Short mmCIF file of C-alpha atoms in Angstrom, two decimals:
data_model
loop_
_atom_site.label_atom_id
_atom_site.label_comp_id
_atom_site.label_asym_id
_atom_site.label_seq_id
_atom_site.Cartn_x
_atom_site.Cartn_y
_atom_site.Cartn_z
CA UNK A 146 3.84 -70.89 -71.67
CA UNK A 147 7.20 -71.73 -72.77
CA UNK A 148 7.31 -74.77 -70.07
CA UNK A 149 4.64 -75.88 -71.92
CA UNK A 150 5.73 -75.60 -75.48
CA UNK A 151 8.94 -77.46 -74.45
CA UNK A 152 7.04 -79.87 -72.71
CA UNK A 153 4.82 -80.88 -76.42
CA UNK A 154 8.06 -80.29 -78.08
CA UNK A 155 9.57 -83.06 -75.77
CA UNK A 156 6.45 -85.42 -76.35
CA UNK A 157 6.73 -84.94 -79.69
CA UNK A 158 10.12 -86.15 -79.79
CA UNK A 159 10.14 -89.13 -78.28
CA UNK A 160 6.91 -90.03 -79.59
CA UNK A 161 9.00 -89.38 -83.17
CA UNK A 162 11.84 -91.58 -81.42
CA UNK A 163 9.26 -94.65 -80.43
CA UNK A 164 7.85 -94.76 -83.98
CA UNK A 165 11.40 -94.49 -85.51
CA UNK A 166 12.51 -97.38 -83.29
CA UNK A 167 9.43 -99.58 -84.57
CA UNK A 168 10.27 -99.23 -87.48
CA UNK A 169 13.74 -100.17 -87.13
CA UNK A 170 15.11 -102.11 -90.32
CA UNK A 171 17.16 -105.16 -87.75
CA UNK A 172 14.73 -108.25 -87.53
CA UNK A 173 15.08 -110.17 -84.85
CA UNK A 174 15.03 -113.96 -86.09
CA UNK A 175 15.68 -117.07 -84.05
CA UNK A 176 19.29 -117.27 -85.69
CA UNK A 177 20.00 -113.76 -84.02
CA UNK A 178 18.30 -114.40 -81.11
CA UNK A 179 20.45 -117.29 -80.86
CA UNK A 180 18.10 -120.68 -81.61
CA UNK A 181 20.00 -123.08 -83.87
CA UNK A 182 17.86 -125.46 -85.63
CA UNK A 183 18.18 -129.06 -85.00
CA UNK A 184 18.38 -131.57 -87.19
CA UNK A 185 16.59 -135.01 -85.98
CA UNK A 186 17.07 -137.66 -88.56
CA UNK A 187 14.62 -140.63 -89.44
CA UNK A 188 11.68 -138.41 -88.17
CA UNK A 189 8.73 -136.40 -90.11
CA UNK A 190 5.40 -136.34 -91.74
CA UNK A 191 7.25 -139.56 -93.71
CA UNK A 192 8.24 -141.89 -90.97
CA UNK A 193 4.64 -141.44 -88.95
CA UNK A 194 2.24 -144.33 -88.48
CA UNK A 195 0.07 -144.58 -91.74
CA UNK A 196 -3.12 -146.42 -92.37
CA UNK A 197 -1.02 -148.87 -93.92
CA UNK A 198 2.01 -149.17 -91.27
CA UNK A 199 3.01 -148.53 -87.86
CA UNK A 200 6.12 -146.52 -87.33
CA UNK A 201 8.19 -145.21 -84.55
CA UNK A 202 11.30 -143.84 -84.02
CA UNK A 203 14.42 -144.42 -81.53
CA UNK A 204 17.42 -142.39 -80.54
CA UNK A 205 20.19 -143.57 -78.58
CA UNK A 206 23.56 -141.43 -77.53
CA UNK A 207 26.44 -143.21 -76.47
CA UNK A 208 30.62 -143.39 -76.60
CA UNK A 209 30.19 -146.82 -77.77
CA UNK A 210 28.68 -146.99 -81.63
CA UNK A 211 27.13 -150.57 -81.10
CA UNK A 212 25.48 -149.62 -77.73
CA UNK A 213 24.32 -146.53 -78.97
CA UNK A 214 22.38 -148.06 -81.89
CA UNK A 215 21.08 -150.83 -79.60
CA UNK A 216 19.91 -147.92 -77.76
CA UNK A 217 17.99 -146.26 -80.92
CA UNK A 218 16.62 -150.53 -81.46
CA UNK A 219 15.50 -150.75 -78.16
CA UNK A 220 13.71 -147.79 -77.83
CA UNK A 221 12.04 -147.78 -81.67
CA UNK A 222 10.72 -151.34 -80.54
CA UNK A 223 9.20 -150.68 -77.13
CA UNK A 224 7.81 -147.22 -78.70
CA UNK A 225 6.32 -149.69 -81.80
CA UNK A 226 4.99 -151.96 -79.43
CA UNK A 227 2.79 -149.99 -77.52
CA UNK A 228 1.65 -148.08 -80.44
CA UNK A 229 0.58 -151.63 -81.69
CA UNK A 230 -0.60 -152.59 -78.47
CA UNK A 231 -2.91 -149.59 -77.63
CA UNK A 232 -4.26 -149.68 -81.36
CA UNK A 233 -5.07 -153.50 -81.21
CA UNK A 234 -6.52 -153.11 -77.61
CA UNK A 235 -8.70 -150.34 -78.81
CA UNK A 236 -9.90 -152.40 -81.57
CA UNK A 237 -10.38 -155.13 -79.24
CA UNK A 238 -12.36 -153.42 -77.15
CA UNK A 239 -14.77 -151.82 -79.34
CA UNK A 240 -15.19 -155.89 -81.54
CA UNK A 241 -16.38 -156.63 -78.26
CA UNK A 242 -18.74 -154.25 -77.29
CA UNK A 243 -19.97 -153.96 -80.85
CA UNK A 244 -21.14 -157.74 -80.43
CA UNK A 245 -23.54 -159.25 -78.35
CA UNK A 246 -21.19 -161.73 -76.50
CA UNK A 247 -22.39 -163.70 -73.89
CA UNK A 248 -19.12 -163.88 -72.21
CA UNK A 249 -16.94 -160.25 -72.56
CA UNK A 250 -14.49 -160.70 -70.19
CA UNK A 251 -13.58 -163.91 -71.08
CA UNK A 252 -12.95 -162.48 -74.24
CA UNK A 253 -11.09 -159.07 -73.77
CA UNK A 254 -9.21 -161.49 -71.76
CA UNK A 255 -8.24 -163.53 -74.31
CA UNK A 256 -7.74 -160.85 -77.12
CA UNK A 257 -5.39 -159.14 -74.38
CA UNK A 258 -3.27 -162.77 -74.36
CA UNK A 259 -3.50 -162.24 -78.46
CA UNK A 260 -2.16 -159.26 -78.70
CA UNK A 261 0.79 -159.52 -76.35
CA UNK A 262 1.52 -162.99 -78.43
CA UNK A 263 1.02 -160.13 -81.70
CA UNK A 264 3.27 -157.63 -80.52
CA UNK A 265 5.93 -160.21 -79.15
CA UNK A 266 6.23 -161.85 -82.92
CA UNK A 267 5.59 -158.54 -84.21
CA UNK A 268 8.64 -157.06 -83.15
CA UNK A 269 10.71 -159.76 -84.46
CA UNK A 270 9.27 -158.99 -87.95
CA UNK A 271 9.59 -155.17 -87.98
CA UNK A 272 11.67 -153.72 -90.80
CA UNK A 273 14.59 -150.56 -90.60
CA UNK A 274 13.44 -148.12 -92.88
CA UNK A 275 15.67 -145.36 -91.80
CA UNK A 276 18.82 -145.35 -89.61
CA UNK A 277 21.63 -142.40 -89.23
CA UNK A 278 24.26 -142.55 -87.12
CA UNK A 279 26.33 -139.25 -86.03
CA UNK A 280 28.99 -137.88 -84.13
CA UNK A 281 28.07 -135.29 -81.02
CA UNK A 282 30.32 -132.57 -80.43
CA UNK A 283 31.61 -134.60 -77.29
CA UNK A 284 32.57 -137.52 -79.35
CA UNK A 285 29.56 -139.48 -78.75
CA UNK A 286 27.65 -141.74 -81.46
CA UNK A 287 24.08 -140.80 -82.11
CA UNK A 288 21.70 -143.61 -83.49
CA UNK A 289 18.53 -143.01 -85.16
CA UNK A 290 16.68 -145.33 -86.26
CA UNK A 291 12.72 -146.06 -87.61
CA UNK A 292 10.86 -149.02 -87.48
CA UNK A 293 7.75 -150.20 -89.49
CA UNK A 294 5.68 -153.09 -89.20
CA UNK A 295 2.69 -153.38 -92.01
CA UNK A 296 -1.09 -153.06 -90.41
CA UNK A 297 -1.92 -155.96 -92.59
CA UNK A 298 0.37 -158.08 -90.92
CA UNK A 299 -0.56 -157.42 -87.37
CA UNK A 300 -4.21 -158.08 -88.70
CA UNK A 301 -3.04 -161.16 -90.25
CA UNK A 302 -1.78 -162.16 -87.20
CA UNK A 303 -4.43 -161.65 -84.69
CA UNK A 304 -6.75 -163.24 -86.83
CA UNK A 305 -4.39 -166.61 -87.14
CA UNK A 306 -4.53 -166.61 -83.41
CA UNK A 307 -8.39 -165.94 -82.80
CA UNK A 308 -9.59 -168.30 -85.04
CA UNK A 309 -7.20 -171.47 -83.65
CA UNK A 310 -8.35 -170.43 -80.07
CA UNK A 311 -11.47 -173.07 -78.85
CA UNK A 312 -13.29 -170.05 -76.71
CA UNK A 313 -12.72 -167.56 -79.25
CA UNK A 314 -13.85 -169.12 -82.40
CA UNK A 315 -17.83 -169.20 -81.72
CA UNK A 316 -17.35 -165.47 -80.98
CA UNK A 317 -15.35 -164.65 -83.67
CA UNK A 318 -16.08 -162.96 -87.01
CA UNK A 319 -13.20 -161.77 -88.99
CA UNK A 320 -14.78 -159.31 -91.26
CA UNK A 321 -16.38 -157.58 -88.46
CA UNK A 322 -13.03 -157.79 -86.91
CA UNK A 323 -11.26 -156.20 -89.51
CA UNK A 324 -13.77 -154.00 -89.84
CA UNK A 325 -13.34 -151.90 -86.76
CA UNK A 326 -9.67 -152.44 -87.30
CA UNK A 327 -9.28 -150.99 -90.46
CA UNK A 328 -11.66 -147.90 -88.57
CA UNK A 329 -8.71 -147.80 -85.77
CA UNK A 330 -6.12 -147.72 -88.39
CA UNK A 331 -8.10 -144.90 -90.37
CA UNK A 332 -7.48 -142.58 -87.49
CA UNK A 333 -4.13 -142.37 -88.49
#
């Protein structure tokens, strides 16, 4: 009997220990459990592709400040490219199966060749709207930089193209057009 008693008496304290230790007043938060927050500049809710503009951000690390920025440039225009270039080939594709065109590959073929001329002058036209440069712990610069290029603009220009292209004006409506790329751009 007294094994017993000992034995519930035993139970009982570590059972008392376990709830003690749940209840412990030390919170484990990522700063104790050793996460450090980073910092990533020219990036948020504020420098995200809008309705209105396509963004996109580039970071480049190097020892050399001018490389490393060229870096960030590079990498905030290819990124703005294809953003443009999978938004106005989306667009693209839909104007043409929305319509009842005769000849549809002739014509995604030619609104491909647009929008590679689109992006191409595009990127010559995009604006910095945000660019940090820092210092690593190793001595290194850090470039970040955000690019922007208005929606209107790239709509502009694809519809300066289309309608001075022989094949494409019969085919082409511009309201429609902007139509289902002001639907794309919505999705933003």
């Amino acid at each position: 009997m007294k094994t017993s008693i000992l034995k519930v008496l035993g139970l009982g304290v570590i059972a008392g220990m376990m709830f003690y230790s749940c209840g412990s007043s030390k919170k484990i938060t990522p700063k104790n459990d050793g996460e450090v927050e980073i910092v990533s500049y020219c990036s948020g809710p504020e420098y995200q592709s809008t309705n209105k503009a396509f963004r996109y951000t580039g970071i480049g690390e190097s020892m050399n400040q001018m490389t490393a920025k060229n870096m960030a440039m590079s990498q905030a225009r290819a990124g703005l490219a294809a953003t443009i270039n999978t938004t106005i080939k989306t667009v693209t594709d839909n104007y043409v199966k929305s319509g009842n065109f005769n000849n549809k590959e002739e014509l995604l073929n030619n609104y491909e060749g647009i929008t590679r001329e689109v992006v191409n002058q595009t990127l010559s036209g995009a604006i910095v709207i945000c660019e940090k440069m820092t210092r690593t712990q190793q001595g290194n610069y850090k470039s970040y930089i955000c690019l922007e290029y208005g929606s209107s603009e790239v709509l502009q220009n694809i519809n300066n193209r289309a309608s001075s292209q022989e094949i494409l004006k019969v085919d082409y409506n511009y309201e429609k057009f902007k139509s289902t790329f002001e639907e794309e751009m919505s999705k933003f």
